[in-house]
Amino acid sequence: VYAKIVQRVGEREYWENWASSVADVAAAQTLRIQGLLDSNPDVRGEFDRFVGGLQANLNKGVTEHDALEMLSQHLITEPVLDALFDGFSFTKHNPVAKTMQGMLDALHGANLDTELAGLDGFYESVRMRVRGIKDASGKQDFLKLLYQRFFSVAMKKASERLGIVYTPTEIVNFILRSVDDILREQFDSSLGAKGVHILDPFVGTGTFIAQLIHSDLISDAELPHKFREELHANEINLLAYYVAAVNIEEAYHSRMGGNYVPFDGVLLTDTFQNFEADDSLDEEGVFVENNAGVIKQKSLPITVIVGNPPYSVGQASGNDDNQNVSYPTLDARIKNTYAAQSTAQNKNNLYDSYIRAIRWASDRIGERGVIGFVTNNGYIDSNTADGLRLTLAAEFSNLYILNLRGNSRTAGDVAKREGGNVFNVRVGVSIAILVKSSDNTESDLLHYHDIGDYLTREQKLLALKKIGGAGELQWDSLVPNEDGDWVNQRSTEFESLTAIGSKSDIKSLKFFSSHGPGLQTNRDAWVYNSSRIALLENVTRTIAAFNESVRTLASGESGSRNMDPKAISWTSGLQSRHDRAETLE
């Protein structure tokens, strides 16, 4: 009955309901596996080896719980992926999927598929939808919608931590054509040329690589070699990795025909971690083929890097318990470049994932190559990013910045002029094409284009589609000033005025000589109130929650720190006291 309803009225809302059900199914499967691990030492040993392999291929932040979730994701996703193919089992040929299945085989007898019976209606709706898709683009749209509906609901915390946003094809095509335009103009090459290795380090659902395969930027004669040897993609999330692999393989199959060819260039790995000083190999030999692929990719001369880096600066509060993974080597590069040249006092935003991506990609292409990213546009004129702008101008021979606007964190006519957001997010968006070429003799460094005022999301995407690529766009040539300003350049007159305050120049004339955060509580909602009775209740409640958590910790009872924002507001100082088992009075 459910399947027939979906056939008549569509799967959009149905899939959202399914995603809610999947969260329950995954939790039940995770508990079932955990129980088996606790009761079977042999299986526990195999699972510990499996977790070690994941940590080596991804990063050391992968926990036992993360590994359990991945196994559950594999179980739930396998019927969907197999439904997309006729006569070919993706999960029996993909190297990561085979490893996942091997671990599940070791859990034989745990009846892990019991809960899947409740998802029969969903699986049937997927099979019906696939039968109705007649072209490759329709299958891509299907995969993206399916993944978004699942991921945003069933895996909300991972989505927020990784900053996963999906890229409209108009933006993807503009970036690909822009990179190809520049390769032809400045490198006497192209995306299809032999020896041009192309990497999407944050592949998501595989849209960039799949669109490239579908495009005319690589000829039929060039594509087989490019597909086997020179297209590369990384993904840190298992479900996204599966969908990307399916998407890219289907794109190639629909264009070239013949027997189905697996895509060996997509890897389950943490792009940032791969080049960390403490990165380790999969010595356990769990993900053998995947690990070999990571080693091979690291040795290749990458010419082109394209993609949509994750947008994530960190958790909103200590209660989220969802902090980003740290990358000491990469962050040290940011500290010594972007941060070192920044005049900002608070430089935390320079460690946002998308800025980490710019730093990583800048180093990865070496002295010659092209980067095409769609990112937050805050770096274009923010005070914190002055060091980033100065460094980009020093490291690259050409910068092409297309400001798509869309910042809704404003008000009034300013917000209206920003127009719609191409991602339907609150932060503004931009496209950056960054070029390193010692052969370039152009005197113009910075090429800038503002999409315009009052445009809707649809108008912006249509404009990108009509433009095609960077070669067809009318760019404004800007000259960065010595302070790193690109647009809205500061007036030098302010240098002659008396400063309000300065921490660095203690001898200069200024209005204020001291600095401080004032009366800072980090929990104003708890310790300020117009009602004395309500204030006492709030403070008493949060103290009780803290002391109870400390008591649980000290007694060795099972249970984690209370993360309920209605009970307590965590900060680093409070966490330190908790870990030292100090109670509050």
Coordinates of C-alpha atoms in Angstrom, one line a residue, residues 24-411:
D24 CA 15.6 3.8 14.8
V25 CA 16.7 0.8 12.7
A26 CA 20.3 1.8 12.8
A27 CA 20.2 2.3 16.6
A28 CA 18.7 -1.2 17.1
Q29 CA 21.3 -2.8 14.9
T30 CA 24.1 -1.0 16.7
L31 CA 22.8 -2.3 20.0
R32 CA 22.6 -5.8 18.6
I33 CA 26.2 -5.8 17.3
Q34 CA 27.4 -4.3 20.6
G35 CA 25.8 -7.1 22.5
L36 CA 27.5 -9.7 20.3
L37 CA 30.9 -8.0 20.7
D38 CA 30.5 -8.1 24.5
S39 CA 29.7 -11.8 24.5
N40 CA 32.1 -13.1 21.9
P41 CA 35.9 -12.6 22.3
D42 CA 36.8 -13.9 18.8
V43 CA 34.3 -11.5 17.2
R44 CA 35.6 -8.7 19.4
G45 CA 39.1 -9.2 18.2
E46 CA 38.1 -9.1 14.6
F47 CA 36.1 -5.9 15.2
D48 CA 39.0 -4.2 17.0
R49 CA 41.1 -5.0 13.9
F50 CA 38.3 -3.5 11.7
V51 CA 38.2 -0.3 13.8
G52 CA 42.0 0.0 13.5
G53 CA 41.7 -0.3 9.7
L54 CA 39.1 2.5 9.6
Q55 CA 41.2 4.8 11.8
A56 CA 44.2 4.2 9.4
N57 CA 42.1 4.9 6.3
L58 CA 40.2 7.9 7.8
N59 CA 41.6 9.4 11.0
K60 CA 42.2 8.5 14.6
G61 CA 39.0 10.2 15.6
V62 CA 37.0 7.2 14.4
T63 CA 35.4 5.6 17.4
E64 CA 34.0 2.2 18.0
H65 CA 30.5 3.7 17.8
D66 CA 31.4 5.2 14.4
A67 CA 32.4 1.8 13.2
L68 CA 29.2 0.3 14.4
E69 CA 27.2 3.0 12.6
M70 CA 29.1 2.3 9.4
L71 CA 28.2 -1.4 9.5
S72 CA 24.6 -0.5 10.0
Q73 CA 24.7 2.0 7.1
H74 CA 26.1 -0.7 4.9
L75 CA 23.3 -3.1 5.7
I76 CA 20.6 -0.5 5.2
T77 CA 22.1 0.8 1.9
E78 CA 23.0 -2.4 0.2
P79 CA 19.5 -3.1 -1.2
V80 CA 19.2 0.4 -2.5
L81 CA 22.6 0.3 -4.3
D82 CA 21.9 -3.1 -5.8
A83 CA 18.5 -1.9 -7.1
L84 CA 20.3 0.7 -9.2
F85 CA 22.0 -1.9 -11.4
D86 CA 20.7 -4.6 -13.7
G87 CA 22.9 -7.7 -13.5
F88 CA 25.7 -6.1 -11.5
S89 CA 26.1 -6.1 -7.8
F90 CA 27.9 -3.0 -6.7
T91 CA 28.4 -4.2 -3.1
K92 CA 30.1 -7.4 -4.4
H93 CA 32.6 -5.5 -6.5
N94 CA 33.4 -2.3 -4.5
P95 CA 36.5 -2.9 -2.3
V96 CA 35.2 -1.0 0.7
A97 CA 31.8 -2.6 0.5
K98 CA 33.5 -6.0 0.4
T99 CA 35.4 -5.2 3.5
M100 CA 32.3 -4.1 5.3
Q101 CA 30.5 -7.2 4.3
G102 CA 33.5 -9.3 5.5
M103 CA 33.1 -7.8 9.0
L104 CA 29.3 -8.5 8.9
D105 CA 30.0 -12.1 7.9
A106 CA 32.1 -12.4 11.0
L107 CA 28.9 -11.4 12.9
H108 CA 26.9 -14.2 11.4
G109 CA 24.1 -15.3 13.6
A110 CA 23.4 -11.8 15.0
N111 CA 20.2 -11.5 12.9
L112 CA 21.2 -8.0 11.9
D113 CA 18.7 -7.9 9.0
T114 CA 15.7 -8.4 11.3
E115 CA 15.0 -4.7 11.5
L116 CA 15.3 -4.3 7.7
A117 CA 11.9 -6.0 7.2
G118 CA 10.2 -2.7 8.3
L119 CA 11.9 -0.9 5.3
D120 CA 10.4 -3.2 2.6
G121 CA 8.1 -0.4 1.5
F122 CA 10.9 2.0 1.0
Y123 CA 13.0 -0.5 -1.0
E124 CA 10.1 -1.2 -3.2
S125 CA 9.6 2.6 -3.8
V126 CA 13.3 2.8 -4.8
R127 CA 13.0 -0.1 -7.3
M128 CA 9.9 1.5 -8.9
R129 CA 11.6 4.9 -9.2
V130 CA 14.7 3.4 -10.8
R131 CA 12.6 1.5 -13.3
G132 CA 11.1 4.9 -14.4
I133 CA 14.5 6.6 -14.9
K134 CA 15.4 6.7 -18.6
D135 CA 18.6 8.9 -18.6
A136 CA 21.8 9.4 -16.6
S137 CA 20.9 12.9 -15.3
G138 CA 17.7 11.6 -13.9
K139 CA 19.6 8.9 -12.0
Q140 CA 22.0 11.5 -10.6
D141 CA 19.1 13.7 -9.4
F142 CA 17.5 10.6 -7.8
L143 CA 20.7 9.6 -6.0
K144 CA 21.2 13.2 -4.7
L145 CA 17.7 13.5 -3.5
L146 CA 17.7 10.1 -1.9
Y147 CA 21.0 10.8 -0.1
Q148 CA 19.9 14.2 1.1
R149 CA 16.6 12.9 2.5
F150 CA 18.5 10.2 4.4
F151 CA 21.5 12.0 5.5
S152 CA 20.0 15.2 6.8
V153 CA 17.5 13.3 9.0
A154 CA 19.1 10.0 9.9
M155 CA 22.6 11.4 10.4
K156 CA 22.1 15.0 11.5
K157 CA 25.1 15.2 13.8
A158 CA 27.6 13.9 11.1
S159 CA 26.0 16.3 8.6
E160 CA 26.6 19.3 10.8
R161 CA 30.2 18.3 11.7
L162 CA 31.2 17.7 8.1
G163 CA 29.3 20.7 6.8
I164 CA 27.9 18.7 3.9
V165 CA 26.1 20.8 1.3
Y166 CA 25.2 19.6 -2.2
T167 CA 26.2 21.6 -5.3
P168 CA 23.8 22.7 -8.0
T169 CA 24.9 21.4 -11.4
E170 CA 25.0 25.0 -12.8
I171 CA 27.8 25.8 -10.3
V172 CA 29.6 22.5 -11.0
N173 CA 29.5 23.1 -14.8
F174 CA 30.7 26.7 -14.4
I175 CA 33.7 25.6 -12.4
L176 CA 34.6 22.7 -14.7
R177 CA 34.4 24.9 -17.8
S178 CA 36.3 27.7 -16.1
V179 CA 39.1 25.4 -15.2
D180 CA 39.2 24.1 -18.7
D181 CA 39.2 27.6 -20.2
I182 CA 42.3 28.5 -18.0
L183 CA 44.1 25.3 -18.8
R184 CA 43.7 26.0 -22.5
E185 CA 44.6 29.7 -22.2
Q186 CA 47.5 29.6 -19.8
F187 CA 48.8 26.0 -19.9
D188 CA 48.2 25.0 -23.5
S189 CA 46.3 21.9 -22.1
S190 CA 42.8 20.8 -21.1
L191 CA 40.9 18.6 -18.7
G192 CA 41.0 15.8 -21.2
A193 CA 44.7 16.0 -21.9
K194 CA 46.9 13.1 -20.9
G195 CA 48.9 13.7 -17.8
V196 CA 46.3 16.1 -16.2
H197 CA 45.3 14.4 -13.0
I198 CA 42.0 15.7 -11.6
L199 CA 41.0 15.4 -7.9
D200 CA 37.8 16.1 -6.1
P201 CA 39.0 15.8 -2.4
F202 CA 35.5 16.2 -0.9
V203 CA 33.4 14.3 -3.5
G204 CA 30.1 14.1 -1.7
T205 CA 27.7 12.4 -4.1
G206 CA 30.1 12.6 -7.0
T207 CA 28.5 15.4 -8.9
F208 CA 31.7 17.1 -10.1
I209 CA 33.3 13.9 -11.5
A210 CA 30.0 12.6 -12.9
Q211 CA 29.3 16.0 -14.6
L212 CA 32.8 16.0 -16.1
I213 CA 32.2 12.6 -17.6
H214 CA 28.9 13.7 -19.0
S215 CA 30.3 16.9 -20.5
D216 CA 32.1 17.5 -23.8
L217 CA 35.3 18.6 -21.9
I218 CA 36.7 15.1 -22.3
S219 CA 36.4 13.4 -25.7
D220 CA 35.3 9.8 -26.2
A221 CA 38.8 8.9 -27.2
E222 CA 40.3 10.5 -24.0
L223 CA 37.7 9.3 -21.5
P224 CA 38.7 5.6 -21.0
H225 CA 42.3 6.5 -20.0
K226 CA 41.1 9.4 -17.9
F227 CA 38.6 7.3 -16.1
R228 CA 41.1 4.5 -15.3
E229 CA 44.1 6.6 -14.5
E230 CA 43.6 10.4 -14.0
L231 CA 40.2 10.9 -12.2
H232 CA 40.4 10.8 -8.4
A233 CA 37.9 11.4 -5.6
N234 CA 38.0 11.2 -1.8
E235 CA 35.1 10.9 0.6
I236 CA 35.1 10.6 4.4
N237 CA 31.5 9.4 4.9
L238 CA 30.6 5.9 4.0
L239 CA 27.2 6.5 2.5
A240 CA 28.4 9.5 0.4
Y241 CA 31.3 7.3 -0.8
Y242 CA 28.9 4.6 -1.9
V243 CA 26.6 7.0 -3.7
A244 CA 29.6 8.8 -5.3
A245 CA 31.0 5.5 -6.6
V246 CA 27.6 4.5 -8.0
N247 CA 27.0 8.0 -9.6
I248 CA 30.4 8.1 -11.3
E249 CA 30.3 4.6 -12.5
E250 CA 26.8 5.0 -13.9
A251 CA 27.9 8.2 -15.6
Y252 CA 30.7 6.4 -17.4
H253 CA 28.6 3.4 -18.3
S254 CA 25.8 5.6 -19.7
R255 CA 28.2 7.4 -22.0
M256 CA 30.6 4.7 -23.1
G257 CA 28.3 1.6 -23.0
G258 CA 29.8 -1.9 -23.0
N259 CA 30.5 -3.9 -19.9
Y260 CA 30.1 -2.2 -16.5
V261 CA 33.5 -0.7 -15.3
P262 CA 34.1 0.0 -11.6
F263 CA 35.7 3.3 -10.7
D264 CA 38.9 2.6 -8.8
G265 CA 39.7 6.3 -8.3
V266 CA 37.2 6.9 -5.5
L267 CA 38.6 6.3 -2.0
L268 CA 37.1 6.2 1.5
T269 CA 39.6 8.5 3.2
D270 CA 40.1 11.7 5.1
T271 CA 41.7 14.1 2.6
F272 CA 43.2 16.4 5.3
Q273 CA 44.5 13.5 7.4
N274 CA 46.4 11.9 4.5
F275 CA 49.1 14.6 4.7
E276 CA 49.4 14.9 8.4
A277 CA 52.8 14.2 10.0
D278 CA 51.3 11.5 12.2
D279 CA 49.3 9.8 9.5
S280 CA 49.5 6.0 9.6
L281 CA 49.0 3.2 7.1
D282 CA 46.5 0.4 7.4
E283 CA 49.0 -2.0 8.9
E284 CA 46.2 -4.4 9.9
G285 CA 45.5 -5.1 6.2
V286 CA 41.8 -4.5 6.6
F287 CA 41.0 -2.1 3.7
V288 CA 43.8 -3.4 1.5
E289 CA 42.7 -2.0 -1.9
N290 CA 41.5 1.3 -0.5
N291 CA 44.8 1.8 1.4
A292 CA 46.8 1.0 -1.7
G293 CA 44.7 3.6 -3.6
V294 CA 45.5 6.3 -0.9
I295 CA 49.2 5.6 -1.2
K296 CA 49.1 5.8 -5.0
Q297 CA 47.1 9.0 -5.1
K298 CA 49.5 10.7 -2.7
S299 CA 52.4 10.0 -5.1
L300 CA 50.6 11.5 -8.1
P301 CA 51.2 15.0 -9.5
I302 CA 47.7 16.5 -9.1
T303 CA 47.2 19.3 -11.7
V304 CA 43.5 20.2 -11.0
I305 CA 41.5 20.2 -7.8
V306 CA 37.8 21.0 -8.0
G307 CA 34.9 20.6 -5.5
N308 CA 32.8 21.9 -2.8
P309 CA 34.7 21.9 0.5
P310 CA 32.8 21.3 3.7
Y311 CA 31.4 24.4 5.5
S312 CA 32.1 23.8 9.2
V313 CA 33.9 26.0 11.7
G314 CA 33.1 23.9 14.8
Q315 CA 30.3 23.1 17.2
A316 CA 28.0 25.9 18.3
S317 CA 28.4 25.1 22.0
G318 CA 30.0 22.7 24.4
N319 CA 26.7 20.9 24.7
D320 CA 26.9 19.7 21.1
D321 CA 29.7 17.3 21.9
N322 CA 30.4 17.3 18.1
Q323 CA 33.7 19.1 17.6
N324 CA 35.6 18.9 14.4
V325 CA 38.6 16.7 14.0
S326 CA 41.9 18.5 14.5
Y327 CA 44.7 18.5 12.0
P328 CA 47.9 19.8 13.6
T329 CA 50.1 19.8 10.5
L330 CA 47.5 21.5 8.3
D331 CA 46.6 24.0 11.0
A332 CA 50.3 24.8 11.5
R333 CA 50.4 25.8 7.9
I334 CA 47.4 28.1 8.4
K335 CA 49.0 29.5 11.5
N336 CA 52.3 30.3 9.7
T337 CA 50.6 31.8 6.6
Y338 CA 47.0 33.1 6.8
A339 CA 47.1 33.7 10.6
A340 CA 50.6 35.1 10.6
Q341 CA 49.6 37.8 8.2
S342 CA 46.2 38.6 9.7
T343 CA 45.8 41.7 11.9
A344 CA 42.7 40.2 13.6
Q345 CA 42.7 39.5 17.3
N346 CA 40.4 36.4 17.1
K347 CA 41.6 34.2 14.3
N348 CA 39.5 31.1 15.0
N349 CA 37.5 31.4 11.8
L350 CA 40.7 30.8 9.8
Y351 CA 40.5 27.2 10.8
D352 CA 37.0 26.8 9.2
S353 CA 36.9 23.6 7.1
Y354 CA 36.6 25.5 3.8
I355 CA 39.7 27.6 4.6
R356 CA 41.6 24.5 5.6
A357 CA 40.6 23.1 2.2
I358 CA 42.1 26.2 0.4
R359 CA 45.3 25.8 2.4
W360 CA 45.5 22.1 1.7
A361 CA 44.8 22.4 -2.0
S362 CA 47.2 25.3 -2.4
D363 CA 50.0 23.0 -1.1
R364 CA 48.8 19.9 -3.0
I365 CA 49.1 21.3 -6.5
G366 CA 52.6 22.5 -5.9
E367 CA 54.0 25.2 -8.2
R368 CA 51.7 24.5 -11.1
G369 CA 48.0 23.8 -11.3
V370 CA 44.4 25.1 -11.0
I371 CA 41.9 25.0 -8.0
G372 CA 38.2 25.5 -8.6
F373 CA 36.1 25.7 -5.3
V374 CA 32.7 26.9 -4.4
T375 CA 32.8 28.2 -0.8
N376 CA 31.6 30.7 1.8
N377 CA 32.3 34.2 0.5
G378 CA 33.3 35.6 3.9
Y379 CA 37.0 35.7 3.0
I380 CA 36.5 38.3 0.3
D381 CA 36.2 41.2 2.7
S382 CA 36.2 40.1 6.3
N383 CA 38.8 41.6 8.7
T384 CA 39.9 38.1 9.9
A385 CA 40.7 37.0 6.3
D386 CA 43.2 39.8 5.5
G387 CA 46.1 37.4 6.0
L388 CA 44.4 34.8 3.7
R389 CA 43.9 37.4 1.0
L390 CA 47.6 38.5 1.3
T391 CA 48.8 34.9 1.1
L392 CA 46.6 34.0 -1.9
A393 CA 47.9 37.1 -3.8
A394 CA 51.5 36.0 -3.0
E395 CA 51.1 32.3 -3.8
F396 CA 49.0 32.4 -7.0
S397 CA 49.6 34.0 -10.4
N398 CA 45.9 34.6 -11.0
L399 CA 42.8 34.8 -8.8
Y400 CA 39.3 34.6 -10.4
I401 CA 36.6 35.4 -7.7
L402 CA 32.9 35.3 -8.6
N403 CA 30.8 36.6 -5.7
L404 CA 27.4 34.9 -5.7
R405 CA 26.3 36.9 -2.6
G406 CA 23.2 35.5 -0.8
N407 CA 24.2 36.5 2.8
S408 CA 21.0 36.5 4.8
R409 CA 22.8 37.4 8.1
T410 CA 21.9 41.0 7.3
A411 CA 18.7 43.0 7.4

